[in-house]
CSV table of C-alpha atoms (C1' of nucleotides) and ligand atoms in Angstrom, one decimal:
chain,number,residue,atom,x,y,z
A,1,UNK,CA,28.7,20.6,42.1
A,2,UNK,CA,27.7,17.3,43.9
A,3,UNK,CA,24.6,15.4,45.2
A,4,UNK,CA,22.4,17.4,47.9
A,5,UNK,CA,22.6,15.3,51.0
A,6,UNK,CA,19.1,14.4,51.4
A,7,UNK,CA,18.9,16.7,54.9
A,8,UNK,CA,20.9,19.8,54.2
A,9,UNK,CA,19.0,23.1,54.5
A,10,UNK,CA,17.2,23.5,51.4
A,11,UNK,CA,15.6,26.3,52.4
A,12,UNK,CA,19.1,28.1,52.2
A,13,UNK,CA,19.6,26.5,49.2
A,14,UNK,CA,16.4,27.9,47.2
A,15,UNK,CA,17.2,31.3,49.1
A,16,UNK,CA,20.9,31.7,47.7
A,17,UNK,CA,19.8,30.7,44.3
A,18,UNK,CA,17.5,33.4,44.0
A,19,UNK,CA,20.3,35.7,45.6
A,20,UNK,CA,22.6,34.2,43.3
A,21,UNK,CA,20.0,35.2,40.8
A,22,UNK,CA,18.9,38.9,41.4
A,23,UNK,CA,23.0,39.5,41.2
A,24,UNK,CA,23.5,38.4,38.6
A,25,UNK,CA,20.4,39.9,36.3
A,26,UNK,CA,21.6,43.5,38.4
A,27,UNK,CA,25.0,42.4,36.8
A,28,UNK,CA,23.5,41.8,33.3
A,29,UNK,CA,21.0,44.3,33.3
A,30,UNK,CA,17.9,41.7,32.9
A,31,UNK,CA,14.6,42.5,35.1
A,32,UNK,CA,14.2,39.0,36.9
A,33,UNK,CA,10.4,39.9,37.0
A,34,UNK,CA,8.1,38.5,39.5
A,35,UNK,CA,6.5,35.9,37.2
A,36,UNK,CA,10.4,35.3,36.0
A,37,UNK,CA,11.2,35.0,39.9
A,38,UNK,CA,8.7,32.9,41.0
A,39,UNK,CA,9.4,30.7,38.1
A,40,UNK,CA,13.1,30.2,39.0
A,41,UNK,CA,11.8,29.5,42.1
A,42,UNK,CA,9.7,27.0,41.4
A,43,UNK,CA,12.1,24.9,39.7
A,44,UNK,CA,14.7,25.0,42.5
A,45,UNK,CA,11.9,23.5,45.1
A,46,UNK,CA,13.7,20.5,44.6
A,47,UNK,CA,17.1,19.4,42.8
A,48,UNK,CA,15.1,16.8,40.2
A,49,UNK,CA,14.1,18.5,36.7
A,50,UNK,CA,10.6,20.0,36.6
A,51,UNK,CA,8.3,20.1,33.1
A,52,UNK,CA,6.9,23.2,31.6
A,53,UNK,CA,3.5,21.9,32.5
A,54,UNK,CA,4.0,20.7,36.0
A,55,UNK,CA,5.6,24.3,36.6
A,56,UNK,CA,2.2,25.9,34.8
A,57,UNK,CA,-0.1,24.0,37.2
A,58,UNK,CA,2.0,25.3,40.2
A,59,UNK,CA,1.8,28.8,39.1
A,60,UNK,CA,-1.9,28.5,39.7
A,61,UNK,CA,-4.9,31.0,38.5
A,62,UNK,CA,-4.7,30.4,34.8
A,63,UNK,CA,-1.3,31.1,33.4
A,64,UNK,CA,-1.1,29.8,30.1
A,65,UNK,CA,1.7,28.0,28.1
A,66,UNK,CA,3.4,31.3,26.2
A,67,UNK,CA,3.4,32.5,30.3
A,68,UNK,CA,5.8,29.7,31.7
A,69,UNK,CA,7.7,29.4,28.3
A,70,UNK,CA,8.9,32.9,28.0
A,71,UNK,CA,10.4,32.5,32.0
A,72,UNK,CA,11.9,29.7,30.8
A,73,UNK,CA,13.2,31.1,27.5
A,74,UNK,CA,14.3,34.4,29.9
A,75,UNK,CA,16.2,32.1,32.7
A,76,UNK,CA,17.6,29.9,29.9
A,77,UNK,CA,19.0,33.3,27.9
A,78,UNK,CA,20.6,34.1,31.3
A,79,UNK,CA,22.0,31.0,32.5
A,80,UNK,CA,19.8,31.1,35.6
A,81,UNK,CA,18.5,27.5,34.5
A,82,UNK,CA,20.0,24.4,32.2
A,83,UNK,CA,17.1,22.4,30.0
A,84,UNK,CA,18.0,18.7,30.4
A,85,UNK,CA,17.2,17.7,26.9
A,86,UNK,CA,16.6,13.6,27.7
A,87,UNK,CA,13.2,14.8,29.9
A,88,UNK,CA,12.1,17.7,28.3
A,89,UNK,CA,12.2,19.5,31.8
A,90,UNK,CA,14.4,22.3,33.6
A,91,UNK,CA,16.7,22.7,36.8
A,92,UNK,CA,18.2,25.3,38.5
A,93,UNK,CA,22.0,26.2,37.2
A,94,UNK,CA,24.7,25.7,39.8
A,95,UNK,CA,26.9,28.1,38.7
A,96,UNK,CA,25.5,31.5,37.2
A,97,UNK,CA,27.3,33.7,35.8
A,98,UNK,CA,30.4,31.4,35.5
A,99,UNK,CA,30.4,30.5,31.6
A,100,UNK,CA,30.5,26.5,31.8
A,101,UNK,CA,29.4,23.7,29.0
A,102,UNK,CA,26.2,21.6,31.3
A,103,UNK,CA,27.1,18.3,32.2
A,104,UNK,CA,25.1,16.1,34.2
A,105,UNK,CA,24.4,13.1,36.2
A,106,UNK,CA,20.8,12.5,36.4
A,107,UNK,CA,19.6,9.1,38.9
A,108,UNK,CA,16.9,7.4,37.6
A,109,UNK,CA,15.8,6.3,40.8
A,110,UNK,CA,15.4,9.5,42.4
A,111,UNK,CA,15.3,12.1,40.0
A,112,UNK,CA,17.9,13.9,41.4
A,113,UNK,CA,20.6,15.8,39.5
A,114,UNK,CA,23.9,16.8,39.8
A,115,UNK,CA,25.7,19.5,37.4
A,116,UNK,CA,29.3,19.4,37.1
A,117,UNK,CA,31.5,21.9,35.7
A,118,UNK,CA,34.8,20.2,35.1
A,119,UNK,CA,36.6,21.3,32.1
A,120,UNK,CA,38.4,18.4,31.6
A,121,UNK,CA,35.7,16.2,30.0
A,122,UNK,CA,34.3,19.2,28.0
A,123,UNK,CA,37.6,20.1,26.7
A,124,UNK,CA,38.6,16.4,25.8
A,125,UNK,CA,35.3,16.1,23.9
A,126,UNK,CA,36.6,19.7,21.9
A,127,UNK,CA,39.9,17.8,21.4
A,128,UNK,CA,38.4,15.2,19.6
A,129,UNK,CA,36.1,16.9,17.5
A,130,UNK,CA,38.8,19.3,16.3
A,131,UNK,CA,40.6,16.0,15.6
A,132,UNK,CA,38.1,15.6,12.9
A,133,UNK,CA,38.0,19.3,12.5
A,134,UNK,CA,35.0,20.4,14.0
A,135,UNK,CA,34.3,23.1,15.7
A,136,UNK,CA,32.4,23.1,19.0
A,137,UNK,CA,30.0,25.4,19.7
A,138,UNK,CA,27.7,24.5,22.3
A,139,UNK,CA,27.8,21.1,24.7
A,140,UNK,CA,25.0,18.6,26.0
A,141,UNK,CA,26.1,16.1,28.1
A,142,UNK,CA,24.0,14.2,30.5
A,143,UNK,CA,24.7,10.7,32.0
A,144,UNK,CA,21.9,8.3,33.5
A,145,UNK,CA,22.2,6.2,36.0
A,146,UNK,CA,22.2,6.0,40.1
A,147,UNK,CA,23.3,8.6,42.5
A,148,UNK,CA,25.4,7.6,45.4
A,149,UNK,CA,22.6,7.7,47.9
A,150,UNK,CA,20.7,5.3,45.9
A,151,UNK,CA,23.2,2.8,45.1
A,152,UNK,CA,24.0,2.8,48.6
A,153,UNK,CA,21.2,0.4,49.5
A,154,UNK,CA,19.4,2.7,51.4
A,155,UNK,CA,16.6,4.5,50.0
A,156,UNK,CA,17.3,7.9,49.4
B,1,UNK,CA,33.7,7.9,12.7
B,2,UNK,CA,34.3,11.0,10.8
B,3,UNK,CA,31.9,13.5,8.7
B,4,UNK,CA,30.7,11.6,4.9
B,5,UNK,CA,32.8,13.9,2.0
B,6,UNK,CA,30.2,15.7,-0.2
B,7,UNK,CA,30.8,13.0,-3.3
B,8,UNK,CA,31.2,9.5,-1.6
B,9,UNK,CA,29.1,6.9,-2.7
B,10,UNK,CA,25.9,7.4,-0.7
B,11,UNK,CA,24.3,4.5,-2.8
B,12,UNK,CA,26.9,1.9,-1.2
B,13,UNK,CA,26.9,3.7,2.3
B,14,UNK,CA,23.0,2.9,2.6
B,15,UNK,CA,23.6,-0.8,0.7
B,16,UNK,CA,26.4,-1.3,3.6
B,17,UNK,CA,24.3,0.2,6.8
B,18,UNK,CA,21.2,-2.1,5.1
B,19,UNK,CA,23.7,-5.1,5.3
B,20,UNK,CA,24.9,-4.7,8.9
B,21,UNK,CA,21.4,-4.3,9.3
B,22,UNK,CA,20.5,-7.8,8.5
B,23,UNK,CA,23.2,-9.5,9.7
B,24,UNK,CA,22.6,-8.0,13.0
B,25,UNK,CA,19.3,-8.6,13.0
B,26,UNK,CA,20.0,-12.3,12.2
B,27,UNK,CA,22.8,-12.6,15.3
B,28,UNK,CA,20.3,-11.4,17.4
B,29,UNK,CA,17.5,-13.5,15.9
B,30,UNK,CA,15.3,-10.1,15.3
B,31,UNK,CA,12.6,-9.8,12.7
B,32,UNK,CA,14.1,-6.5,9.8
B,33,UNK,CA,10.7,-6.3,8.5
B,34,UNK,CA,9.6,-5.2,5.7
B,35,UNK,CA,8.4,-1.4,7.4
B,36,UNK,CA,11.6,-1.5,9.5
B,37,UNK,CA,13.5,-1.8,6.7
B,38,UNK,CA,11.8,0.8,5.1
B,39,UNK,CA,12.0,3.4,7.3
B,40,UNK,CA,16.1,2.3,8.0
B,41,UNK,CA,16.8,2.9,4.6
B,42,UNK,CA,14.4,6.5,4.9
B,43,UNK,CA,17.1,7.2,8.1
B,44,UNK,CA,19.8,6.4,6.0
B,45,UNK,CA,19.2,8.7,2.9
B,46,UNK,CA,21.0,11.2,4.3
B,47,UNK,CA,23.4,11.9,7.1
B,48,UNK,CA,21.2,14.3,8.9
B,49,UNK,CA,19.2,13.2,11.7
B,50,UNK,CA,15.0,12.8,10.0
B,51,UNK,CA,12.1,13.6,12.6
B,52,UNK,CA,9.2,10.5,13.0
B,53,UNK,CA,7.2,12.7,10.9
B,54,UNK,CA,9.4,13.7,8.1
B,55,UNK,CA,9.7,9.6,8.2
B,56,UNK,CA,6.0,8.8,8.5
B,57,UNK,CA,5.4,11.4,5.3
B,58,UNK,CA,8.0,9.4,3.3
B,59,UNK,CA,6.5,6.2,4.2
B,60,UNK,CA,3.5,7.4,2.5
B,61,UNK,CA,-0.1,5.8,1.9
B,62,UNK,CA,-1.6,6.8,5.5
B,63,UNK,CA,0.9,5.5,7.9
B,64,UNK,CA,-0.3,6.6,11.2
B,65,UNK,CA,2.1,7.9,14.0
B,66,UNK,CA,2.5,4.3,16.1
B,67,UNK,CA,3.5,2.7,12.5
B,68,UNK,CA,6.9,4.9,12.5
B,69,UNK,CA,7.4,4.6,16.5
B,70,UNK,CA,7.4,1.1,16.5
B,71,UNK,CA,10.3,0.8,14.1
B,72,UNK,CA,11.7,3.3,15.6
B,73,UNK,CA,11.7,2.0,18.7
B,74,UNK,CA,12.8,-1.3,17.5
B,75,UNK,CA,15.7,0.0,15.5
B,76,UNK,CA,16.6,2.1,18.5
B,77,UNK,CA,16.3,-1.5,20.8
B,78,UNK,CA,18.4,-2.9,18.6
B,79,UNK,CA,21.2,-0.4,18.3
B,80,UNK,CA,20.3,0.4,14.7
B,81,UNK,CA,19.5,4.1,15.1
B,82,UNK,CA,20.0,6.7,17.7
B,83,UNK,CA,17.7,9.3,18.7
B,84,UNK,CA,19.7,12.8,19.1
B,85,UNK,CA,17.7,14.4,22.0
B,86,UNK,CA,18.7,17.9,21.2
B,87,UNK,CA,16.8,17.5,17.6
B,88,UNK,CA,13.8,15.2,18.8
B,89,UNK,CA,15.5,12.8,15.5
B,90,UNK,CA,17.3,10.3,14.5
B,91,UNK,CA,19.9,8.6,12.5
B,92,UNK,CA,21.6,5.8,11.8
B,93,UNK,CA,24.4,4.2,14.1
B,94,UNK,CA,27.2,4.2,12.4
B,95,UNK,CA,29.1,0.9,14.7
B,96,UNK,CA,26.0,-1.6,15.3
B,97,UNK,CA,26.7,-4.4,16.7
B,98,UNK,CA,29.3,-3.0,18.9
B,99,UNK,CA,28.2,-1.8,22.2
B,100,UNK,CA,29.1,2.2,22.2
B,101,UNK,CA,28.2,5.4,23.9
B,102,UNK,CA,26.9,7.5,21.1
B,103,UNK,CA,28.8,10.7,21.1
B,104,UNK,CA,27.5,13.0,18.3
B,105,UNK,CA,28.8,15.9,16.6
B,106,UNK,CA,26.0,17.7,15.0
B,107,UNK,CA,26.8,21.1,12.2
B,108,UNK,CA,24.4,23.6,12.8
B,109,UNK,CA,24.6,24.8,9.0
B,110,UNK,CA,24.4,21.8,7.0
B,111,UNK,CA,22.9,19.6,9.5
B,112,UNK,CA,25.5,16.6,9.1
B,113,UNK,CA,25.8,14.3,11.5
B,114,UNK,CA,28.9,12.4,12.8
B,115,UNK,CA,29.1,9.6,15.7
B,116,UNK,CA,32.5,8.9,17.5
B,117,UNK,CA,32.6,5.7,19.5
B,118,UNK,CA,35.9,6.7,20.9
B,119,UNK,CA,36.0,5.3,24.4
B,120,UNK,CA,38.4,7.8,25.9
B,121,UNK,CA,36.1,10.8,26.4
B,122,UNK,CA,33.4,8.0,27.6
B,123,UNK,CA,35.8,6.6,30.4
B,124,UNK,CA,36.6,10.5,31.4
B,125,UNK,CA,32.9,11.2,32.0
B,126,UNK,CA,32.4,7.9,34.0
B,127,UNK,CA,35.6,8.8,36.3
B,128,UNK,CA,34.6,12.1,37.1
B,129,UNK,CA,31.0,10.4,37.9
B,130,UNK,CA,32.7,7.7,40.0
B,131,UNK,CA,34.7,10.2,42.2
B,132,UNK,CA,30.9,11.2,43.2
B,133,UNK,CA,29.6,7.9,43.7
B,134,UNK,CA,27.7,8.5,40.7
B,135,UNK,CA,27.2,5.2,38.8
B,136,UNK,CA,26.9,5.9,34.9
B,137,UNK,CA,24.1,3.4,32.6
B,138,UNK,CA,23.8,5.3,29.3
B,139,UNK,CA,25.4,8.5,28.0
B,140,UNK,CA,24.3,11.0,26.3
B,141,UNK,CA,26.8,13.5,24.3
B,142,UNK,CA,25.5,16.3,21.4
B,143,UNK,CA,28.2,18.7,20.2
B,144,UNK,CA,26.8,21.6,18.1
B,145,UNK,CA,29.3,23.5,16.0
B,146,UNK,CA,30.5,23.5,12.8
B,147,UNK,CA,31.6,20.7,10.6
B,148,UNK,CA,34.8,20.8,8.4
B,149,UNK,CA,33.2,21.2,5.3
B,150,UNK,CA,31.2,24.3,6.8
B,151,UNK,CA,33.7,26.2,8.8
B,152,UNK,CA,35.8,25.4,5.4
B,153,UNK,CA,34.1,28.8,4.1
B,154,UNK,CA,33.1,27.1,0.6
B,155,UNK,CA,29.7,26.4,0.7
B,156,UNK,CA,29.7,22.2,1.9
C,1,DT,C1',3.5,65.8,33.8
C,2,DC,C1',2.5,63.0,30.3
C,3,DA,C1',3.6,61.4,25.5
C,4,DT,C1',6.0,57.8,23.6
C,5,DC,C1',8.3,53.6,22.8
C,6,DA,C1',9.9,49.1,24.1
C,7,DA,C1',9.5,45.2,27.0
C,8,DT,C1',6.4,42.3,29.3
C,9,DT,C1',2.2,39.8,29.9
C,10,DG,C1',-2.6,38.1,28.5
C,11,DT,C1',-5.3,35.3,25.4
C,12,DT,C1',-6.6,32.2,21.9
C,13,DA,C1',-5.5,29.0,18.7
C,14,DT,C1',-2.5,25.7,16.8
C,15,DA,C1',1.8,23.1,15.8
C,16,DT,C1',4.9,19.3,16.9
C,17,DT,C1',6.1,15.1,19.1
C,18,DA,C1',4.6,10.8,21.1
C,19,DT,C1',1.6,7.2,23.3
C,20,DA,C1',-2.8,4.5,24.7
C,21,DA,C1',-6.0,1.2,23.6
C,22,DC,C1',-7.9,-2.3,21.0
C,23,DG,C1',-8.9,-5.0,17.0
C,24,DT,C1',-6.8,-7.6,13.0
C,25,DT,C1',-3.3,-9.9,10.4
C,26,DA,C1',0.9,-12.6,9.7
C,27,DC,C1',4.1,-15.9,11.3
C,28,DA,C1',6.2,-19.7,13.7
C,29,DT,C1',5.5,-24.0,16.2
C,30,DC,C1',3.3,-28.0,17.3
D,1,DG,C1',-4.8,-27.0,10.7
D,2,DA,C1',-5.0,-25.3,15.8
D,3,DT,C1',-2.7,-22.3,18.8
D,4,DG,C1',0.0,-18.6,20.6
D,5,DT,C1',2.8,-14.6,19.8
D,6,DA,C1',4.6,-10.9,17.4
D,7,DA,C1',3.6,-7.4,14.2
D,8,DC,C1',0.6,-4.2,12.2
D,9,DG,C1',-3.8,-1.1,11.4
D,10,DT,C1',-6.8,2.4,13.3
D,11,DT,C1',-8.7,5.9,16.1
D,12,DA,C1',-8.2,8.8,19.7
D,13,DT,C1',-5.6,11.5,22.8
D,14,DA,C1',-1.5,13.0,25.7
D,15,DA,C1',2.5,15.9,26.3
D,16,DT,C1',5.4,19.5,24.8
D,17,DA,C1',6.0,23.9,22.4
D,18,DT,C1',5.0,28.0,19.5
D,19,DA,C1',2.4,31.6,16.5
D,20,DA,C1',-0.1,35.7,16.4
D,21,DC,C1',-2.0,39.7,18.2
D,22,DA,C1',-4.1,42.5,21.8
D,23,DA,C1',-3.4,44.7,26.4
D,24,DT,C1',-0.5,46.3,30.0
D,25,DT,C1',3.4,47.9,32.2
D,26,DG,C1',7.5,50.5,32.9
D,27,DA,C1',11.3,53.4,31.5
D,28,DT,C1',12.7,57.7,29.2
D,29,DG,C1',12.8,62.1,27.7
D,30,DA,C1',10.0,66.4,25.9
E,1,ZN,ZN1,25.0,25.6,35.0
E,2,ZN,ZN1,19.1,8.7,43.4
E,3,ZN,ZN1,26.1,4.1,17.2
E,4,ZN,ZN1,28.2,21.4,8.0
DNA sequence: TCATCAATTGTTATATTATAACGTTACATC
DNA sequence: GATGTAACGTTATAATATAACAATTGATGA
């Protein structure tokens, strides 16, 4: 919902996504397989987007492309994962199972990313288009910039 | 600001975005070369957003890759175009000269394109940033969905 | 049990989008 | 015209993503 602090207890963090995770495939009926699991867990090692191919070389012993795409493709389908379409790379969803439109800030500094999922600004945007009388179906919002730790001064 | 009708004049709306072309250019003492303007005008034919290789194909007569980035990359520095991240294309900005978030509203059937430059649903994203410390630089917004002429059930 | 079918994964090749590097040409300015 | 810079040409390659088909696994019911 907000920025990680840069000492909370990730750990926890990477454990109750996965939690958050195997619910919610039990819930859906999806197998969150072991390649799919390690996968999703790869990507939440840190809150900054990861790339296909940075996820490949971390899954080791010659896993090909089509290997790491279809995990993605599968946590995609299931809202385990959000694709942040101004780096071509992938981060963890905040809020499975919860239907919500992505929006997020994304620091340039750091890499890190937070995903909000305020209503407000995605129905305003929905206003406006059915102003003109278009219908929206799906939402991508992401906003660049610096996160508060690294405006602060400070480094991260 | 709104979606083009099926019969307006597409002939004046590329002699008009060609225009503001140069007289921007000319404010902002910027070279519209002769490529640049090609491939401006090849952004302009239509109102759907053109991948760099559909445009390098056009330009014809073995243009190599680097040709087509470069004035892309110039139109894009000079607020001419706009890439739309969620299509890996672009097309033409429909306010240059006015600084503007682009905020797009892409139909998923005819593949129309329309940019708002309404400030409203900018300032509610940067709010709900600021209440995180977040501080917002550049925005992107893609809504996919259906255009009025689509959703219209006759055939757009 | 095991035959069967569908889902998943392995493997190889290739498509699509974009940039690096370096030489050459055109253009402005003096 | 000499000089410096911006623009362009050319070749190669990087980065991201998918096609196609074979092999394997896992559920399901005869
Ligand atoms: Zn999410
Ligand atoms: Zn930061
Ligand atoms: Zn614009
Ligand atoms: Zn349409």
């Amino acid at each position: 919902m907000s920025f990680p602090s840069n000492d909370h207890d990730h750990r926890s963090c990477v454990a109750s996504a996965l939690g958050a995770a195997e619910a919610e495939c039990r819930r859906r009926g999806a197998r969150l397989t072991d390649i799919r699991r390690r996968v999703l867990e790869l990507i939440w090692t840190s809150h900054a987007p990861v790339g296909a191919y940075a996820l490949l070389e971390q899954l080791g012993r010659g896993a090909a492309p089509p290997t790491i795409y279809r995990a993605l493709d599968f946590l995609l389908a299931h809202g385990l994962i959000h694709r942040i379409e101004t780096q071509n790379a992938y981060v963890g969803c905040s809020h499975p199972g919860q239907p919500h439109a992505g929006l997020f800030l994304l620091c340039r500094q750091c890499g890190a990313v937070a995903e909000l999922a305020e209503a407000a600004t995605t129905r305003a945007i929905e206003q406006e288009a059915a102003a003109l009388g278009f219908q929206v179906d799906s939402l991508t919002v992401e906003a660049h910039g610096l996160c508060p730790g690294c405006r602060g001064g400070a480094s991260p």
